[in-house]
């Protein structure tokens, strides 16, 4: 049985709660209400979580938690499918050829596909020529997968642009070789879509 993806021994119970509630799509205000603390306290918890997980932002922190839970496993869900399905971010696990291992409903909606269709797609199919060139460049620049958040442009099912803020983390096997990539995607509003 896979361990709880949020059960990091170096996180306090409150920090773990913040991470778990964020994965369910709650805003900081909603998290504060649920935990019966102030938003300032939630912000403090986030600061500690980011420091302890070496995360750039809250999306990256959730990605790291799921990535750590998956590390070295072969089943793409490992008993965490309910949490992945509830995430308000698009969750995408792809293999080293770009094939989708898992995509949650939110990701399918972002790209305009049915859930079952999204599971069969290759990431390269969601890029135009310019996007493929950029992805190839990034593969050379970050051969083991960037851990930072960055803006990227995909194509939806109807051919329109989909700009996202994406955080990625490598998933490695027991020998340390990268076998998959976990990506967390948030659609960007129009004013934030330029790289």
PDB file of N, CA and C in Angstrom, residues 25-88:
ATOM      1  N   UNK A  25      -8.236  21.626  -4.026  1.00  0.00           N
ATOM      2  CA  UNK A  25      -8.683  22.802  -4.759  1.00  0.00           C
ATOM      3  C   UNK A  25      -9.116  23.976  -3.912  1.00  0.00           C
ATOM      4  N   UNK A  26      -8.901  23.913  -2.599  1.00  0.00           N
ATOM      5  CA  UNK A  26      -9.308  25.012  -1.730  1.00  0.00           C
ATOM      6  C   UNK A  26      -8.355  26.193  -1.852  1.00  0.00           C
ATOM      7  N   UNK A  27      -8.905  27.408  -1.796  1.00  0.00           N
ATOM      8  CA  UNK A  27      -8.098  28.616  -1.769  1.00  0.00           C
ATOM      9  C   UNK A  27      -7.523  28.789  -0.360  1.00  0.00           C
ATOM     10  N   UNK A  28      -6.579  29.706  -0.210  1.00  0.00           N
ATOM     11  CA  UNK A  28      -6.018  29.953   1.117  1.00  0.00           C
ATOM     12  C   UNK A  28      -7.101  30.432   2.088  1.00  0.00           C
ATOM     13  N   UNK A  29      -8.032  31.220   1.600  1.00  0.00           N
ATOM     14  CA  UNK A  29      -9.123  31.691   2.453  1.00  0.00           C
ATOM     15  C   UNK A  29      -9.971  30.513   2.931  1.00  0.00           C
ATOM     16  N   UNK A  30     -10.270  29.600   2.021  1.00  0.00           N
ATOM     17  CA  UNK A  30     -11.061  28.420   2.379  1.00  0.00           C
ATOM     18  C   UNK A  30     -10.284  27.497   3.317  1.00  0.00           C
ATOM     19  N   UNK A  31      -8.968  27.372   3.075  1.00  0.00           N
ATOM     20  CA  UNK A  31      -8.120  26.562   3.958  1.00  0.00           C
ATOM     21  C   UNK A  31      -8.140  27.147   5.367  1.00  0.00           C
ATOM     22  N   UNK A  32      -8.007  28.468   5.462  1.00  0.00           N
ATOM     23  CA  UNK A  32      -8.027  29.139   6.767  1.00  0.00           C
ATOM     24  C   UNK A  32      -9.347  28.871   7.483  1.00  0.00           C
ATOM     25  N   UNK A  33     -10.445  28.966   6.752  1.00  0.00           N
ATOM     26  CA  UNK A  33     -11.756  28.721   7.347  1.00  0.00           C
ATOM     27  C   UNK A  33     -11.875  27.281   7.822  1.00  0.00           C
ATOM     28  N   UNK A  34     -11.440  26.342   6.992  1.00  0.00           N
ATOM     29  CA  UNK A  34     -11.533  24.921   7.343  1.00  0.00           C
ATOM     30  C   UNK A  34     -10.678  24.588   8.558  1.00  0.00           C
ATOM     31  N   UNK A  35      -9.488  25.206   8.638  1.00  0.00           N
ATOM     32  CA  UNK A  35      -8.570  24.920   9.742  1.00  0.00           C
ATOM     33  C   UNK A  35      -8.834  25.803  10.963  1.00  0.00           C
ATOM     34  N   UNK A  36      -9.742  26.774  10.784  1.00  0.00           N
ATOM     35  CA  UNK A  36     -10.075  27.710  11.869  1.00  0.00           C
ATOM     36  C   UNK A  36      -8.846  28.496  12.336  1.00  0.00           C
ATOM     37  N   UNK A  37      -8.094  28.997  11.338  1.00  0.00           N
ATOM     38  CA  UNK A  37      -6.942  29.860  11.597  1.00  0.00           C
ATOM     39  C   UNK A  37      -7.041  31.056  10.657  1.00  0.00           C
ATOM     40  N   UNK A  38      -6.168  32.037  10.831  1.00  0.00           N
ATOM     41  CA  UNK A  38      -6.187  33.208   9.954  1.00  0.00           C
ATOM     42  C   UNK A  38      -5.483  32.895   8.632  1.00  0.00           C
ATOM     43  N   UNK A  39      -5.770  33.707   7.609  1.00  0.00           N
ATOM     44  CA  UNK A  39      -5.077  33.551   6.328  1.00  0.00           C
ATOM     45  C   UNK A  39      -3.580  33.802   6.492  1.00  0.00           C
ATOM     46  N   UNK A  40      -3.218  34.692   7.406  1.00  0.00           N
ATOM     47  CA  UNK A  40      -1.804  34.962   7.676  1.00  0.00           C
ATOM     48  C   UNK A  40      -1.115  33.699   8.200  1.00  0.00           C
ATOM     49  N   UNK A  41      -1.809  32.954   9.041  1.00  0.00           N
ATOM     50  CA  UNK A  41      -1.250  31.699   9.550  1.00  0.00           C
ATOM     51  C   UNK A  41      -1.083  30.690   8.422  1.00  0.00           C
ATOM     52  N   UNK A  42      -2.067  30.615   7.527  1.00  0.00           N
ATOM     53  CA  UNK A  42      -1.965  29.721   6.369  1.00  0.00           C
ATOM     54  C   UNK A  42      -0.764  30.116   5.518  1.00  0.00           C
ATOM     55  N   UNK A  43      -0.570  31.421   5.325  1.00  0.00           N
ATOM     56  CA  UNK A  43       0.576  31.905   4.557  1.00  0.00           C
ATOM     57  C   UNK A  43       1.892  31.470   5.216  1.00  0.00           C
ATOM     58  N   UNK A  44       1.936  31.518   6.542  1.00  0.00           N
ATOM     59  CA  UNK A  44       3.128  31.066   7.280  1.00  0.00           C
ATOM     60  C   UNK A  44       3.363  29.580   7.047  1.00  0.00           C
ATOM     61  N   UNK A  45       2.285  28.786   7.099  1.00  0.00           N
ATOM     62  CA  UNK A  45       2.416  27.349   6.837  1.00  0.00           C
ATOM     63  C   UNK A  45       2.956  27.100   5.432  1.00  0.00           C
ATOM     64  N   UNK A  46       2.439  27.877   4.451  1.00  0.00           N
ATOM     65  CA  UNK A  46       2.906  27.719   3.069  1.00  0.00           C
ATOM     66  C   UNK A  46       4.401  28.034   2.964  1.00  0.00           C
ATOM     67  N   UNK A  47       4.831  29.076   3.644  1.00  0.00           N
ATOM     68  CA  UNK A  47       6.257  29.432   3.615  1.00  0.00           C
ATOM     69  C   UNK A  47       7.090  28.273   4.125  1.00  0.00           C
ATOM     70  N   UNK A  48       6.653  27.657   5.210  1.00  0.00           N
ATOM     71  CA  UNK A  48       7.392  26.523   5.785  1.00  0.00           C
ATOM     72  C   UNK A  48       7.366  25.309   4.855  1.00  0.00           C
ATOM     73  N   UNK A  49       6.203  25.036   4.261  1.00  0.00           N
ATOM     74  CA  UNK A  49       6.079  23.899   3.340  1.00  0.00           C
ATOM     75  C   UNK A  49       7.027  24.083   2.162  1.00  0.00           C
ATOM     76  N   UNK A  50       7.021  25.296   1.575  1.00  0.00           N
ATOM     77  CA  UNK A  50       7.896  25.549   0.419  1.00  0.00           C
ATOM     78  C   UNK A  50       9.366  25.385   0.802  1.00  0.00           C
ATOM     79  N   UNK A  51       9.737  25.865   1.986  1.00  0.00           N
ATOM     80  CA  UNK A  51      11.121  25.735   2.425  1.00  0.00           C
ATOM     81  C   UNK A  51      11.493  24.274   2.640  1.00  0.00           C
ATOM     82  N   UNK A  52      10.633  23.524   3.323  1.00  0.00           N
ATOM     83  CA  UNK A  52      10.947  22.139   3.648  1.00  0.00           C
ATOM     84  C   UNK A  52      10.965  21.228   2.422  1.00  0.00           C
ATOM     85  N   UNK A  53      10.104  21.527   1.434  1.00  0.00           N
ATOM     86  CA  UNK A  53      10.043  20.708   0.223  1.00  0.00           C
ATOM     87  C   UNK A  53      10.869  21.286  -0.914  1.00  0.00           C
ATOM     88  N   UNK A  54      11.494  22.442  -0.662  1.00  0.00           N
ATOM     89  CA  UNK A  54      12.257  23.143  -1.689  1.00  0.00           C
ATOM     90  C   UNK A  54      11.388  23.398  -2.918  1.00  0.00           C
ATOM     91  N   UNK A  55      10.175  23.889  -2.661  1.00  0.00           N
ATOM     92  CA  UNK A  55       9.202  24.132  -3.720  1.00  0.00           C
ATOM     93  C   UNK A  55       9.153  25.612  -4.071  1.00  0.00           C
ATOM     94  N   UNK A  56       8.881  25.929  -5.328  1.00  0.00           N
ATOM     95  CA  UNK A  56       8.827  27.308  -5.799  1.00  0.00           C
ATOM     96  C   UNK A  56       7.507  27.990  -5.440  1.00  0.00           C
ATOM     97  N   UNK A  57       6.426  27.187  -5.421  1.00  0.00           N
ATOM     98  CA  UNK A  57       5.095  27.726  -5.148  1.00  0.00           C
ATOM     99  C   UNK A  57       4.200  26.596  -4.660  1.00  0.00           C
ATOM    100  N   UNK A  58       2.934  26.890  -4.391  1.00  0.00           N
ATOM    101  CA  UNK A  58       2.044  25.870  -3.835  1.00  0.00           C
ATOM    102  C   UNK A  58       1.787  24.734  -4.812  1.00  0.00           C
ATOM    103  N   UNK A  59       1.658  25.034  -6.112  1.00  0.00           N
ATOM    104  CA  UNK A  59       1.453  23.977  -7.099  1.00  0.00           C
ATOM    105  C   UNK A  59       2.650  23.038  -7.122  1.00  0.00           C
ATOM    106  N   UNK A  60       3.843  23.622  -7.075  1.00  0.00           N
ATOM    107  CA  UNK A  60       5.054  22.811  -7.075  1.00  0.00           C
ATOM    108  C   UNK A  60       5.118  21.954  -5.816  1.00  0.00           C
ATOM    109  N   UNK A  61       4.677  22.483  -4.688  1.00  0.00           N
ATOM    110  CA  UNK A  61       4.684  21.716  -3.430  1.00  0.00           C
ATOM    111  C   UNK A  61       3.773  20.496  -3.541  1.00  0.00           C
ATOM    112  N   UNK A  62       2.566  20.677  -4.112  1.00  0.00           N
ATOM    113  CA  UNK A  62       1.659  19.544  -4.291  1.00  0.00           C
ATOM    114  C   UNK A  62       2.272  18.537  -5.259  1.00  0.00           C
ATOM    115  N   UNK A  63       2.904  19.025  -6.331  1.00  0.00           N
ATOM    116  CA  UNK A  63       3.557  18.136  -7.297  1.00  0.00           C
ATOM    117  C   UNK A  63       4.644  17.311  -6.628  1.00  0.00           C
ATOM    118  N   UNK A  64       5.448  17.940  -5.785  1.00  0.00           N
ATOM    119  CA  UNK A  64       6.517  17.229  -5.085  1.00  0.00           C
ATOM    120  C   UNK A  64       5.933  16.144  -4.183  1.00  0.00           C
ATOM    121  N   UNK A  65       4.843  16.464  -3.497  1.00  0.00           N
ATOM    122  CA  UNK A  65       4.221  15.485  -2.602  1.00  0.00           C
ATOM    123  C   UNK A  65       3.766  14.258  -3.382  1.00  0.00           C
ATOM    124  N   UNK A  66       3.093  14.473  -4.518  1.00  0.00           N
ATOM    125  CA  UNK A  66       2.650  13.333  -5.318  1.00  0.00           C
ATOM    126  C   UNK A  66       3.831  12.593  -5.929  1.00  0.00           C
ATOM    127  N   UNK A  67       4.817  13.339  -6.397  1.00  0.00           N
ATOM    128  CA  UNK A  67       5.999  12.712  -6.992  1.00  0.00           C
ATOM    129  C   UNK A  67       6.703  11.821  -5.987  1.00  0.00           C
ATOM    130  N   UNK A  68       6.865  12.298  -4.770  1.00  0.00           N
ATOM    131  CA  UNK A  68       7.518  11.513  -3.727  1.00  0.00           C
ATOM    132  C   UNK A  68       6.732  10.244  -3.419  1.00  0.00           C
ATOM    133  N   UNK A  69       5.415  10.323  -3.482  1.00  0.00           N
ATOM    134  CA  UNK A  69       4.587   9.143  -3.231  1.00  0.00           C
ATOM    135  C   UNK A  69       4.750   8.113  -4.336  1.00  0.00           C
ATOM    136  N   UNK A  70       4.967   8.592  -5.578  1.00  0.00           N
ATOM    137  CA  UNK A  70       5.077   7.688  -6.721  1.00  0.00           C
ATOM    138  C   UNK A  70       6.468   7.108  -6.901  1.00  0.00           C
ATOM    139  N   UNK A  71       7.465   7.729  -6.318  1.00  0.00           N
ATOM    140  CA  UNK A  71       8.862   7.411  -6.595  1.00  0.00           C
ATOM    141  C   UNK A  71       9.114   5.904  -6.574  1.00  0.00           C
ATOM    142  N   UNK A  72       9.592   5.409  -7.703  1.00  0.00           N
ATOM    143  CA  UNK A  72       9.987   4.016  -7.788  1.00  0.00           C
ATOM    144  C   UNK A  72       8.837   3.040  -7.924  1.00  0.00           C
ATOM    145  N   UNK A  73       7.621   3.513  -8.101  1.00  0.00           N
ATOM    146  CA  UNK A  73       6.474   2.619  -8.229  1.00  0.00           C
ATOM    147  C   UNK A  73       6.147   2.413  -9.698  1.00  0.00           C
ATOM    148  N   UNK A  74       5.359   1.376  -9.979  1.00  0.00           N
ATOM    149  CA  UNK A  74       5.038   1.064 -11.373  1.00  0.00           C
ATOM    150  C   UNK A  74       3.568   1.298 -11.711  1.00  0.00           C
ATOM    151  N   UNK A  75       2.692   1.224 -10.719  1.00  0.00           N
ATOM    152  CA  UNK A  75       1.289   1.531 -10.936  1.00  0.00           C
ATOM    153  C   UNK A  75       1.124   3.049 -10.926  1.00  0.00           C
ATOM    154  N   UNK A  76       0.523   3.650 -11.965  1.00  0.00           N
ATOM    155  CA  UNK A  76       0.509   5.104 -12.041  1.00  0.00           C
ATOM    156  C   UNK A  76      -0.306   5.799 -10.961  1.00  0.00           C
ATOM    157  N   UNK A  77      -1.208   5.105 -10.303  1.00  0.00           N
ATOM    158  CA  UNK A  77      -2.064   5.784  -9.344  1.00  0.00           C
ATOM    159  C   UNK A  77      -1.719   5.459  -7.902  1.00  0.00           C
ATOM    160  N   UNK A  78      -1.321   4.215  -7.631  1.00  0.00           N
ATOM    161  CA  UNK A  78      -0.873   3.838  -6.287  1.00  0.00           C
ATOM    162  C   UNK A  78      -1.866   4.191  -5.209  1.00  0.00           C
ATOM    163  N   UNK A  79      -3.158   4.039  -5.478  1.00  0.00           N
ATOM    164  CA  UNK A  79      -4.140   4.301  -4.439  1.00  0.00           C
ATOM    165  C   UNK A  79      -4.419   5.775  -4.207  1.00  0.00           C
ATOM    166  N   UNK A  80      -3.844   6.662  -5.023  1.00  0.00           N
ATOM    167  CA  UNK A  80      -4.028   8.101  -4.828  1.00  0.00           C
ATOM    168  C   UNK A  80      -4.993   8.683  -5.855  1.00  0.00           C
ATOM    169  N   UNK A  81      -5.689   7.831  -6.611  1.00  0.00           N
ATOM    170  CA  UNK A  81      -6.500   8.330  -7.713  1.00  0.00           C
ATOM    171  C   UNK A  81      -7.600   9.280  -7.266  1.00  0.00           C
ATOM    172  N   UNK A  82      -8.176   9.058  -6.071  1.00  0.00           N
ATOM    173  CA  UNK A  82      -9.214   9.971  -5.593  1.00  0.00           C
ATOM    174  C   UNK A  82      -8.658  11.373  -5.378  1.00  0.00           C
ATOM    175  N   UNK A  83      -7.464  11.465  -4.783  1.00  0.00           N
ATOM    176  CA  UNK A  83      -6.856  12.777  -4.543  1.00  0.00           C
ATOM    177  C   UNK A  83      -6.482  13.447  -5.862  1.00  0.00           C
ATOM    178  N   UNK A  84      -5.969  12.656  -6.812  1.00  0.00           N
ATOM    179  CA  UNK A  84      -5.607  13.222  -8.108  1.00  0.00           C
ATOM    180  C   UNK A  84      -6.840  13.739  -8.829  1.00  0.00           C
ATOM    181  N   UNK A  85      -7.918  12.994  -8.746  1.00  0.00           N
ATOM    182  CA  UNK A  85      -9.147  13.405  -9.424  1.00  0.00           C
ATOM    183  C   UNK A  85      -9.694  14.693  -8.839  1.00  0.00           C
ATOM    184  N   UNK A  86      -9.505  14.917  -7.543  1.00  0.00           N
ATOM    185  CA  UNK A  86     -10.035  16.113  -6.882  1.00  0.00           C
ATOM    186  C   UNK A  86      -9.165  17.344  -7.081  1.00  0.00           C
ATOM    187  N   UNK A  87      -7.939  17.182  -7.513  1.00  0.00           N
ATOM    188  CA  UNK A  87      -7.040  18.322  -7.696  1.00  0.00           C
ATOM    189  C   UNK A  87      -7.644  19.332  -8.658  1.00  0.00           C
ATOM    190  N   UNK A  88      -7.551  20.602  -8.303  1.00  0.00           N
ATOM    191  CA  UNK A  88      -8.034  21.656  -9.190  1.00  0.00           C
ATOM    192  C   UNK A  88      -6.998  22.016 -10.241  1.00  0.00           C
TER     193      UNK A  88
END
